mmCIF file of C-alpha atoms and ligand atoms in Angstrom:
data_model
loop_
_atom_site.group_PDB
_atom_site.id
_atom_site.type_symbol
_atom_site.label_atom_id
_atom_site.label_comp_id
_atom_site.label_asym_id
_atom_site.label_seq_id
_atom_site.Cartn_x
_atom_site.Cartn_y
_atom_site.Cartn_z
ATOM 1 C CA MET A 1 -77.270 13.099 25.900
ATOM 2 C CA GLY A 2 -79.180 9.891 26.566
ATOM 3 C CA ILE A 3 -78.846 7.965 29.794
ATOM 4 C CA MET A 4 -77.515 4.447 29.410
ATOM 5 C CA LYS A 5 -78.642 1.729 31.752
ATOM 6 C CA THR A 6 -76.823 -1.607 31.755
ATOM 7 C CA ARG A 7 -76.196 -4.359 34.284
ATOM 8 C CA ILE A 8 -72.841 -2.665 34.911
ATOM 9 C CA THR A 9 -74.347 0.735 35.777
ATOM 10 C CA GLU A 10 -76.782 -1.078 38.086
ATOM 11 C CA LEU A 11 -74.138 -3.257 39.746
ATOM 12 C CA LEU A 12 -71.612 -0.477 40.256
ATOM 13 C CA GLU A 13 -74.252 2.178 41.003
ATOM 14 C CA VAL A 14 -72.791 4.628 38.505
ATOM 15 C CA GLU A 15 -74.354 6.979 35.981
ATOM 16 C CA HIS A 16 -72.236 5.929 32.988
ATOM 17 C CA PRO A 17 -70.889 2.451 32.051
ATOM 18 C CA ILE A 18 -67.278 3.636 32.171
ATOM 19 C CA VAL A 19 -64.646 2.388 34.620
ATOM 20 C CA GLN A 20 -61.102 3.624 35.190
ATOM 21 C CA GLY A 21 -58.919 0.550 35.631
ATOM 22 C CA GLY A 22 -56.398 0.230 38.435
ATOM 23 C CA MET A 23 -53.096 1.850 37.500
ATOM 24 C CA GLN A 24 -49.920 1.584 39.508
ATOM 25 C CA GLN A 25 -48.754 5.082 40.599
ATOM 26 C CA ILE A 26 -51.583 6.792 38.686
ATOM 27 C CA GLY A 27 -54.674 5.419 40.464
ATOM 28 C CA ARG A 28 -54.579 8.010 43.220
ATOM 29 C CA ALA A 29 -57.340 10.114 44.752
ATOM 30 C CA GLU A 30 -56.997 12.941 42.188
ATOM 31 C CA LEU A 31 -57.864 10.667 39.257
ATOM 32 C CA ALA A 32 -60.286 8.266 40.943
ATOM 33 C CA SER A 33 -62.389 11.086 42.426
ATOM 34 C CA ALA A 34 -62.451 12.959 39.094
ATOM 35 C CA VAL A 35 -63.718 9.877 37.251
ATOM 36 C CA SER A 36 -66.357 9.194 39.901
ATOM 37 C CA ASN A 37 -67.442 12.839 39.993
ATOM 38 C CA ALA A 38 -67.914 12.619 36.212
ATOM 39 C CA GLY A 39 -70.316 9.681 36.645
ATOM 40 C CA GLY A 40 -67.919 6.796 35.959
ATOM 41 C CA LEU A 41 -66.260 4.503 38.476
ATOM 42 C CA GLY A 42 -62.860 5.739 39.625
ATOM 43 C CA ILE A 43 -60.489 3.181 41.096
ATOM 44 C CA LEU A 44 -57.657 3.705 43.571
ATOM 45 C CA THR A 45 -54.727 1.336 43.112
ATOM 46 C CA GLY A 46 -54.182 -0.409 46.428
ATOM 47 C CA LEU A 47 -50.500 -1.234 46.041
ATOM 48 C CA THR A 48 -49.594 2.308 44.982
ATOM 49 C CA GLN A 49 -49.786 3.034 48.693
ATOM 50 C CA PRO A 50 -46.714 1.704 50.525
ATOM 51 C CA THR A 51 -48.721 0.313 53.476
ATOM 52 C CA PRO A 52 -52.318 -0.716 54.211
ATOM 53 C CA GLN A 53 -52.527 2.216 56.651
ATOM 54 C CA GLU A 54 -51.574 4.639 53.884
ATOM 55 C CA LEU A 55 -54.224 3.049 51.660
ATOM 56 C CA LYS A 56 -56.775 3.871 54.363
ATOM 57 C CA THR A 57 -55.572 7.485 54.363
ATOM 58 C CA GLU A 58 -55.801 7.609 50.554
ATOM 59 C CA ILE A 59 -59.369 6.264 50.693
ATOM 60 C CA GLU A 60 -60.225 9.031 53.173
ATOM 61 C CA ARG A 61 -58.589 11.599 50.897
ATOM 62 C CA CYS A 62 -60.619 10.314 47.931
ATOM 63 C CA ARG A 63 -63.822 10.488 50.017
ATOM 64 C CA SER A 64 -63.035 14.130 50.785
ATOM 65 C CA MET A 65 -62.927 14.759 47.007
ATOM 66 C CA THR A 66 -66.089 12.916 45.942
ATOM 67 C CA ASP A 67 -69.310 11.683 47.483
ATOM 68 C CA LYS A 68 -69.815 9.233 44.593
ATOM 69 C CA PRO A 69 -68.808 5.572 44.760
ATOM 70 C CA PHE A 70 -65.245 4.592 43.852
ATOM 71 C CA GLY A 71 -63.402 1.284 43.978
ATOM 72 C CA VAL A 72 -59.976 -0.058 44.887
ATOM 73 C CA ASN A 73 -57.780 -2.280 42.701
ATOM 74 C CA MET A 74 -55.861 -5.199 44.168
ATOM 75 C CA THR A 75 -53.345 -6.735 41.788
ATOM 76 C CA VAL A 76 -51.654 -9.936 42.933
ATOM 77 C CA PHE A 77 -48.239 -10.063 41.289
ATOM 78 C CA PRO A 78 -46.194 -13.221 40.645
ATOM 79 C CA THR A 79 -43.307 -11.911 42.768
ATOM 80 C CA ILE A 80 -41.376 -13.651 45.512
ATOM 81 C CA ASN A 81 -41.306 -10.795 48.034
ATOM 82 C CA SER A 82 -45.054 -10.258 48.053
ATOM 83 C CA PRO A 83 -46.708 -7.422 49.895
ATOM 84 C CA ASP A 84 -49.142 -8.402 52.645
ATOM 85 C CA TYR A 85 -52.149 -8.650 50.312
ATOM 86 C CA LYS A 86 -54.518 -9.728 53.063
ATOM 87 C CA ALA A 87 -53.650 -6.671 55.158
ATOM 88 C CA TYR A 88 -54.447 -4.446 52.158
ATOM 89 C CA ALA A 89 -57.724 -6.322 51.624
ATOM 90 C CA GLN A 90 -58.577 -5.857 55.292
ATOM 91 C CA ALA A 91 -57.915 -2.113 54.977
ATOM 92 C CA ILE A 92 -60.348 -1.988 52.037
ATOM 93 C CA ILE A 93 -62.969 -3.853 54.084
ATOM 94 C CA ASP A 94 -62.413 -1.691 57.183
ATOM 95 C CA MET A 95 -62.909 1.453 55.116
ATOM 96 C CA GLY A 96 -66.307 0.333 53.831
ATOM 97 C CA ILE A 97 -65.350 0.204 50.140
ATOM 98 C CA LYS A 98 -68.175 -1.375 48.119
ATOM 99 C CA VAL A 99 -66.398 -2.365 44.869
ATOM 100 C CA VAL A 100 -62.990 -3.872 44.175
ATOM 101 C CA GLU A 101 -61.228 -4.580 40.912
ATOM 102 C CA THR A 102 -58.938 -7.584 41.184
ATOM 103 C CA ALA A 103 -56.286 -8.838 38.791
ATOM 104 C CA GLY A 104 -53.267 -11.106 38.770
ATOM 105 C CA THR A 105 -52.344 -14.632 39.759
ATOM 106 C CA PRO A 106 -54.740 -17.367 40.992
ATOM 107 C CA ALA A 107 -53.678 -16.463 44.559
ATOM 108 C CA VAL A 108 -56.251 -13.677 44.258
ATOM 109 C CA VAL A 109 -58.907 -16.229 45.297
ATOM 110 C CA GLU A 110 -58.003 -15.780 48.969
ATOM 111 C CA LEU A 111 -58.831 -12.094 48.677
ATOM 112 C CA TRP A 112 -62.148 -12.872 46.964
ATOM 113 C CA ASP A 113 -63.163 -14.923 49.997
ATOM 114 C CA MET A 114 -62.452 -11.960 52.271
ATOM 115 C CA PHE A 115 -64.272 -9.486 50.003
ATOM 116 C CA LYS A 116 -67.294 -11.757 49.548
ATOM 117 C CA ALA A 117 -67.648 -12.215 53.302
ATOM 118 C CA ALA A 118 -67.741 -8.412 53.576
ATOM 119 C CA ASN A 119 -70.374 -8.105 50.809
ATOM 120 C CA ILE A 120 -68.012 -6.230 48.511
ATOM 121 C CA ARG A 121 -68.748 -6.475 44.791
ATOM 122 C CA ILE A 122 -65.833 -7.953 42.851
ATOM 123 C CA VAL A 123 -64.944 -7.008 39.286
ATOM 124 C CA HIS A 124 -62.205 -9.390 38.151
ATOM 125 C CA LYS A 125 -59.991 -8.393 35.273
ATOM 126 C CA CYS A 126 -58.590 -11.192 33.123
ATOM 127 C CA THR A 127 -57.370 -11.829 29.608
ATOM 128 C CA SER A 128 -58.982 -15.113 28.557
ATOM 129 C CA VAL A 129 -62.390 -16.752 28.358
ATOM 130 C CA ARG A 130 -61.243 -19.687 30.509
ATOM 131 C CA HIS A 131 -60.080 -17.396 33.305
ATOM 132 C CA ALA A 132 -63.315 -15.409 33.083
ATOM 133 C CA LEU A 133 -65.352 -18.606 33.441
ATOM 134 C CA SER A 134 -63.237 -19.783 36.353
ATOM 135 C CA ALA A 135 -63.722 -16.444 38.146
ATOM 136 C CA GLU A 136 -67.463 -16.595 37.467
ATOM 137 C CA ARG A 137 -67.648 -20.097 38.959
ATOM 138 C CA LYS A 138 -65.823 -18.853 42.035
ATOM 139 C CA GLY A 139 -68.420 -16.169 42.586
ATOM 140 C CA VAL A 140 -67.096 -12.796 41.345
ATOM 141 C CA ASP A 141 -69.804 -10.288 40.375
ATOM 142 C CA ALA A 142 -68.478 -9.017 37.046
ATOM 143 C CA ILE A 143 -65.655 -9.607 34.574
ATOM 144 C CA SER A 144 -63.437 -7.000 32.977
ATOM 145 C CA ILE A 145 -62.093 -8.769 29.898
ATOM 146 C CA ASP A 146 -58.791 -7.291 28.757
ATOM 147 C CA GLY A 147 -57.926 -7.751 25.071
ATOM 148 C CA PHE A 148 -54.470 -7.970 23.525
ATOM 149 C CA GLU A 149 -54.570 -4.221 22.771
ATOM 150 C CA CYS A 150 -54.388 -3.331 26.445
ATOM 151 C CA ALA A 151 -51.678 -1.603 28.414
ATOM 152 C CA GLY A 152 -50.231 -3.716 31.204
ATOM 153 C CA HIS A 153 -50.384 -7.502 31.033
ATOM 154 C CA PRO A 154 -52.312 -8.816 28.006
ATOM 155 C CA GLY A 155 -51.507 -12.450 28.810
ATOM 156 C CA GLU A 156 -49.942 -14.913 26.401
ATOM 157 C CA ASP A 157 -52.866 -15.829 24.124
ATOM 158 C CA ASP A 158 -52.731 -12.655 21.987
ATOM 159 C CA ILE A 159 -56.481 -12.497 21.346
ATOM 160 C CA PRO A 160 -57.671 -8.986 20.432
ATOM 161 C CA GLY A 161 -60.924 -7.586 21.806
ATOM 162 C CA LEU A 162 -62.830 -8.033 18.570
ATOM 163 C CA ILE A 163 -62.718 -11.781 19.160
ATOM 164 C CA LEU A 164 -62.159 -12.001 22.915
ATOM 165 C CA ILE A 165 -65.171 -9.910 23.955
ATOM 166 C CA PRO A 166 -67.850 -11.785 21.956
ATOM 167 C CA ALA A 167 -66.155 -15.129 22.688
ATOM 168 C CA ALA A 168 -66.419 -14.320 26.392
ATOM 169 C CA ALA A 169 -69.950 -12.938 26.021
ATOM 170 C CA ASP A 170 -71.049 -16.246 24.492
ATOM 171 C CA LYS A 171 -70.139 -18.069 27.700
ATOM 172 C CA VAL A 172 -69.988 -15.706 30.650
ATOM 173 C CA LYS A 173 -73.335 -14.983 32.313
ATOM 174 C CA ILE A 174 -72.378 -12.238 34.769
ATOM 175 C CA PRO A 175 -72.016 -8.663 33.438
ATOM 176 C CA MET A 176 -68.841 -7.825 31.552
ATOM 177 C CA LEU A 177 -66.756 -4.746 30.987
ATOM 178 C CA ALA A 178 -64.745 -4.654 27.783
ATOM 179 C CA SER A 179 -61.203 -3.469 28.363
ATOM 180 C CA GLY A 180 -58.148 -2.767 26.242
ATOM 181 C CA GLY A 181 -58.141 -0.283 23.400
ATOM 182 C CA PHE A 182 -61.111 1.833 24.464
ATOM 183 C CA GLY A 183 -60.938 5.609 24.332
ATOM 184 C CA ASP A 184 -64.011 7.071 22.676
ATOM 185 C CA GLY A 185 -67.737 6.701 22.008
ATOM 186 C CA ARG A 186 -67.141 4.427 19.030
ATOM 187 C CA GLY A 187 -65.384 1.984 21.299
ATOM 188 C CA LEU A 188 -68.189 2.094 23.849
ATOM 189 C CA VAL A 189 -70.845 1.320 21.228
ATOM 190 C CA ALA A 190 -68.658 -1.440 19.777
ATOM 191 C CA ALA A 191 -68.207 -2.950 23.242
ATOM 192 C CA LEU A 192 -71.968 -2.970 23.772
ATOM 193 C CA ALA A 193 -72.480 -4.524 20.328
ATOM 194 C CA LEU A 194 -69.939 -7.250 21.128
ATOM 195 C CA GLY A 195 -71.759 -8.248 24.294
ATOM 196 C CA ALA A 196 -70.166 -6.181 27.052
ATOM 197 C CA GLU A 197 -72.189 -3.777 29.206
ATOM 198 C CA GLY A 198 -69.568 -1.106 29.710
ATOM 199 C CA ILE A 199 -65.929 -0.262 29.154
ATOM 200 C CA ASN A 200 -62.809 -0.131 31.277
ATOM 201 C CA MET A 201 -60.084 2.318 30.253
ATOM 202 C CA GLY A 202 -56.514 2.758 31.433
ATOM 203 C CA THR A 203 -54.280 4.572 28.955
ATOM 204 C CA ARG A 204 -56.985 7.072 27.920
ATOM 205 C CA PHE A 205 -57.394 8.215 31.536
ATOM 206 C CA CYS A 206 -53.612 8.790 31.804
ATOM 207 C CA ALA A 207 -53.959 11.607 29.281
ATOM 208 C CA THR A 208 -56.411 13.665 31.344
ATOM 209 C CA VAL A 209 -55.946 16.863 33.322
ATOM 210 C CA GLU A 210 -56.408 15.064 36.652
ATOM 211 C CA ALA A 211 -54.016 12.143 36.051
ATOM 212 C CA PRO A 212 -51.257 12.778 38.615
ATOM 213 C CA ILE A 213 -48.310 12.420 36.221
ATOM 214 C CA HIS A 214 -45.882 14.793 34.496
ATOM 215 C CA PRO A 215 -47.258 16.627 31.417
ATOM 216 C CA ASN A 216 -44.433 15.170 29.268
ATOM 217 C CA VAL A 217 -45.836 11.685 29.789
ATOM 218 C CA LYS A 218 -49.324 12.855 28.793
ATOM 219 C CA GLN A 219 -47.760 14.342 25.631
ATOM 220 C CA ALA A 220 -46.058 11.003 24.919
ATOM 221 C CA TYR A 221 -49.472 9.307 24.884
ATOM 222 C CA ILE A 222 -50.614 11.902 22.339
ATOM 223 C CA ALA A 223 -47.445 11.716 20.243
ATOM 224 C CA ASN A 224 -47.459 7.900 20.024
ATOM 225 C CA ASP A 225 -49.787 6.403 17.443
ATOM 226 C CA GLU A 226 -51.354 2.933 17.437
ATOM 227 C CA ARG A 227 -47.907 1.446 16.767
ATOM 228 C CA GLY A 228 -46.435 3.201 19.790
ATOM 229 C CA THR A 229 -46.124 0.234 22.141
ATOM 230 C CA ASN A 230 -43.630 -2.527 22.784
ATOM 231 C CA LEU A 231 -44.328 -5.995 24.150
ATOM 232 C CA ILE A 232 -41.662 -6.836 26.696
ATOM 233 C CA PHE A 233 -41.028 -9.957 28.838
ATOM 234 C CA ARG A 234 -42.481 -12.224 26.140
ATOM 235 C CA LYS A 235 -39.944 -14.943 26.676
ATOM 236 C CA LEU A 236 -40.451 -14.756 30.444
ATOM 237 C CA HIS A 237 -44.158 -15.558 29.875
ATOM 238 C CA ASN A 238 -45.110 -12.374 31.691
ATOM 239 C CA THR A 239 -45.801 -10.215 28.653
ATOM 240 C CA ALA A 240 -46.248 -6.523 29.308
ATOM 241 C CA ARG A 241 -47.373 -3.833 26.870
ATOM 242 C CA VAL A 242 -45.538 -0.562 27.475
ATOM 243 C CA GLY A 243 -45.010 2.708 25.621
ATOM 244 C CA LYS A 244 -42.494 2.609 22.776
ATOM 245 C CA SER A 245 -39.396 4.534 23.757
ATOM 246 C CA ALA A 246 -35.617 4.276 23.551
ATOM 247 C CA VAL A 247 -35.669 2.403 26.873
ATOM 248 C CA SER A 248 -38.375 -0.131 25.969
ATOM 249 C CA ASP A 249 -36.712 -0.655 22.543
ATOM 250 C CA LYS A 250 -33.529 -1.491 24.450
ATOM 251 C CA VAL A 251 -35.365 -3.964 26.695
ATOM 252 C CA VAL A 252 -36.826 -5.723 23.646
ATOM 253 C CA GLU A 253 -33.403 -5.835 22.029
ATOM 254 C CA ILE A 254 -31.699 -7.313 25.105
ATOM 255 C CA LEU A 255 -34.385 -9.937 25.673
ATOM 256 C CA ALA A 256 -34.178 -10.983 22.018
ATOM 257 C CA ARG A 257 -30.643 -12.237 22.672
ATOM 258 C CA PRO A 258 -30.794 -16.016 23.182
ATOM 259 C CA ASP A 259 -28.834 -16.049 26.465
ATOM 260 C CA SER A 260 -30.500 -13.038 28.096
ATOM 261 C CA ALA A 261 -32.487 -13.137 31.337
ATOM 262 C CA PHE A 262 -34.582 -10.788 33.466
ATOM 263 C CA GLU A 263 -31.500 -9.638 35.395
ATOM 264 C CA ASP A 264 -30.148 -8.077 32.191
ATOM 265 C CA VAL A 265 -33.098 -5.715 31.878
ATOM 266 C CA ALA A 266 -33.918 -5.224 35.578
ATOM 267 C CA PRO A 267 -32.212 -1.807 35.776
ATOM 268 C CA TYR A 268 -34.379 -0.499 32.916
ATOM 269 C CA VAL A 269 -37.720 -1.824 34.139
ATOM 270 C CA ALA A 270 -37.468 -1.276 37.919
ATOM 271 C CA GLY A 271 -40.671 0.092 39.452
ATOM 272 C CA VAL A 272 -38.738 2.896 41.116
ATOM 273 C CA LYS A 273 -37.504 4.039 37.687
ATOM 274 C CA GLY A 274 -41.022 3.998 36.291
ATOM 275 C CA ARG A 275 -42.156 6.128 39.177
ATOM 276 C CA GLU A 276 -39.334 8.598 38.570
ATOM 277 C CA LEU A 277 -40.366 8.785 34.895
ATOM 278 C CA LEU A 278 -43.950 9.643 35.813
ATOM 279 C CA GLU A 279 -42.814 12.293 38.311
ATOM 280 C CA THR A 280 -40.059 13.979 36.276
ATOM 281 C CA GLY A 281 -41.367 13.439 32.756
ATOM 282 C CA ASP A 282 -37.938 12.132 31.705
ATOM 283 C CA LEU A 283 -38.802 9.293 29.321
ATOM 284 C CA ASP A 284 -35.209 8.054 29.316
ATOM 285 C CA VAL A 285 -35.147 6.879 32.939
ATOM 286 C CA GLY A 286 -37.516 3.915 32.758
ATOM 287 C CA ILE A 287 -40.580 2.415 31.083
ATOM 288 C CA PHE A 288 -44.198 3.556 31.152
ATOM 289 C CA TRP A 289 -47.302 1.474 30.597
ATOM 290 C CA ALA A 290 -49.341 2.267 27.491
ATOM 291 C CA GLY A 291 -51.802 0.600 25.135
ATOM 292 C CA MET A 292 -52.465 0.712 21.398
ATOM 293 C CA VAL A 293 -55.323 3.132 22.080
ATOM 294 C CA GLN A 294 -52.652 5.839 22.031
ATOM 295 C CA GLY A 295 -53.520 5.979 18.322
ATOM 296 C CA LEU A 296 -56.904 7.429 19.324
ATOM 297 C CA ILE A 297 -55.627 9.931 21.910
ATOM 298 C CA HIS A 298 -55.209 13.479 20.640
ATOM 299 C CA ASP A 299 -55.831 15.728 23.638
ATOM 300 C CA VAL A 300 -55.728 16.098 27.424
ATOM 301 C CA PRO A 301 -59.310 16.754 28.563
ATOM 302 C CA THR A 302 -60.656 16.734 32.101
ATOM 303 C CA CYS A 303 -62.225 13.409 33.098
ATOM 304 C CA LYS A 304 -65.637 15.055 32.929
ATOM 305 C CA GLU A 305 -65.018 16.396 29.428
ATOM 306 C CA LEU A 306 -63.797 12.964 28.349
ATOM 307 C CA ILE A 307 -66.697 11.002 29.815
ATOM 308 C CA ASP A 308 -69.308 13.488 28.609
ATOM 309 C CA ARG A 309 -67.778 13.347 25.151
ATOM 310 C CA ILE A 310 -67.767 9.542 25.071
ATOM 311 C CA MET A 311 -71.392 9.372 26.180
ATOM 312 C CA ALA A 312 -72.532 12.039 23.683
ATOM 313 C CA GLU A 313 -70.631 10.354 20.878
ATOM 314 C CA ALA A 314 -72.042 6.941 21.756
ATOM 315 C CA ASP A 315 -75.543 8.368 21.872
ATOM 316 C CA ALA A 316 -75.142 9.990 18.449
ATOM 317 C CA ILE A 317 -73.728 6.790 16.922
ATOM 318 C CA ILE A 318 -76.635 4.704 18.208
ATOM 319 C CA SER A 319 -79.403 7.135 17.369
ATOM 320 C CA GLN A 320 -78.050 8.516 14.096
ATOM 321 C CA ARG A 321 -75.259 6.541 12.439
ATOM 322 C CA LEU A 322 -76.521 3.044 13.267
ATOM 323 C CA ALA A 323 -80.198 3.969 12.975
ATOM 324 C CA GLY A 324 -79.365 5.466 9.587
ATOM 325 C CA PHE A 325 -78.212 2.122 8.238
ATOM 326 C CA ARG A 326 -81.643 0.583 8.714
ATOM 327 C CA ALA A 327 -83.331 0.031 5.382
ATOM 328 C CA ALA A 328 -86.793 1.622 5.448
HETATM 329 C C1 LIG B 1 -50.071 3.308 33.587
HETATM 330 C C2 LIG B 1 -50.837 2.035 33.750
HETATM 331 C C3 LIG B 1 -50.661 1.276 34.912
HETATM 332 C C4 LIG B 1 -51.410 0.091 35.102
HETATM 333 N N1 LIG B 1 -51.289 -0.605 36.277
HETATM 334 C C5 LIG B 1 -52.116 -1.654 36.519
HETATM 335 C C6 LIG B 1 -52.111 -2.318 37.781
HETATM 336 O O1 LIG B 1 -51.341 -1.987 38.682
HETATM 337 N N2 LIG B 1 -52.980 -3.340 37.966
HETATM 338 C C7 LIG B 1 -53.855 -3.736 36.988
HETATM 339 O O2 LIG B 1 -54.647 -4.652 37.226
HETATM 340 N N3 LIG B 1 -53.866 -3.139 35.781
HETATM 341 C C8 LIG B 1 -53.030 -2.108 35.536
HETATM 342 N N4 LIG B 1 -53.089 -1.470 34.310
HETATM 343 C C9 LIG B 1 -54.059 -1.940 33.299
HETATM 344 C C10 LIG B 1 -55.352 -1.115 33.314
HETATM 345 O O3 LIG B 1 -56.044 -1.226 34.519
HETATM 346 C C11 LIG B 1 -56.298 -1.545 32.186
HETATM 347 O O4 LIG B 1 -56.647 -2.901 32.332
HETATM 348 C C12 LIG B 1 -55.693 -1.336 30.818
HETATM 349 O O5 LIG B 1 -54.987 -0.113 30.777
HETATM 350 C C13 LIG B 1 -56.765 -1.343 29.754
HETATM 351 O O6 LIG B 1 -56.213 -1.127 28.496
HETATM 352 P P1 LIG B 1 -56.118 0.345 27.825
HETATM 353 O O7 LIG B 1 -54.895 0.954 28.377
HETATM 354 O O8 LIG B 1 -56.031 0.045 26.369
HETATM 355 O O9 LIG B 1 -57.346 1.117 28.207
HETATM 356 C C14 LIG B 1 -52.318 -0.324 34.088
HETATM 357 C C15 LIG B 1 -52.451 0.438 32.921
HETATM 358 C C16 LIG B 1 -51.727 1.605 32.741
HETATM 359 C C17 LIG B 1 -51.922 2.418 31.478
#
């Protein structure tokens, strides 16, 4: 298996250009350490921990499981009762973390200032070229550009990766990770061809041995094909891509009614319900985040098996399949 060197592997000080994106409830030490041990960059999700102090404990726990670098995600949500983001950021700084992944509303800029002052490298995840350029101007170190295929919040522009990644690569100068829809070596090579220097994956890492969720949910990712997602909250301009299920179908149906509002679906989409789903494996209690890449997920490997497989596949595609197309 060839070694790949890109500006992303250099910046993040990792062996392979593969990052595990922040994932609420799933980005815990078990998964982040497994990804980092396999040569990628594992990421703890800051707000999965109820307090900044507990985030510090989780960082310590992750350090006890890997001596490789890992990052922490900070997602700034557009909610009224916000957590104390700055206290979480301070915990990350105090613990000597070297890389953060940020996402969310423009209020994230305040955290960038704190991270930059502490010499922490910032990978900012966003869903449009204009937001990528704005983040670059404000001094982040890398962009993770999330196409319409992605699990979580794809934004409102609906631009798939095949266009978004090269459109961003034409303008953004700092290194870029391609995100949304990646799950195998073909995707990695495509991302590199489109102008990115690595990939970020969410859904694919949920279906791994180390992902700390119920096996039923991992099986749901396998059972769903590329059509197995729903877009919810469209009319609230906070679009979210989640796994297709009886519950998310219901949410779509309710929000399609002209007079419906968030309150009508709140019981179905509550974070506490989603957490219960991940813990019990009961897909009828809430919603779960998932991307279209489910259509490419057919097994539950360890993170090491997955990353090794992606790298070997990418290597073979570059050296054999693509090289084979060259006319003599
Ligand atoms: C279960 C799950 C939870 C997620 N939670 C977050 C989150 O809290 N913050 C965030 O920035 N992104 C979150 N994401 C998005 C991922 O970090 C990543 O950008 C996305 O999954 C990439 O698309 P993919 O699923 O097609 O790989 C989540 C994704 C999943 C699958």
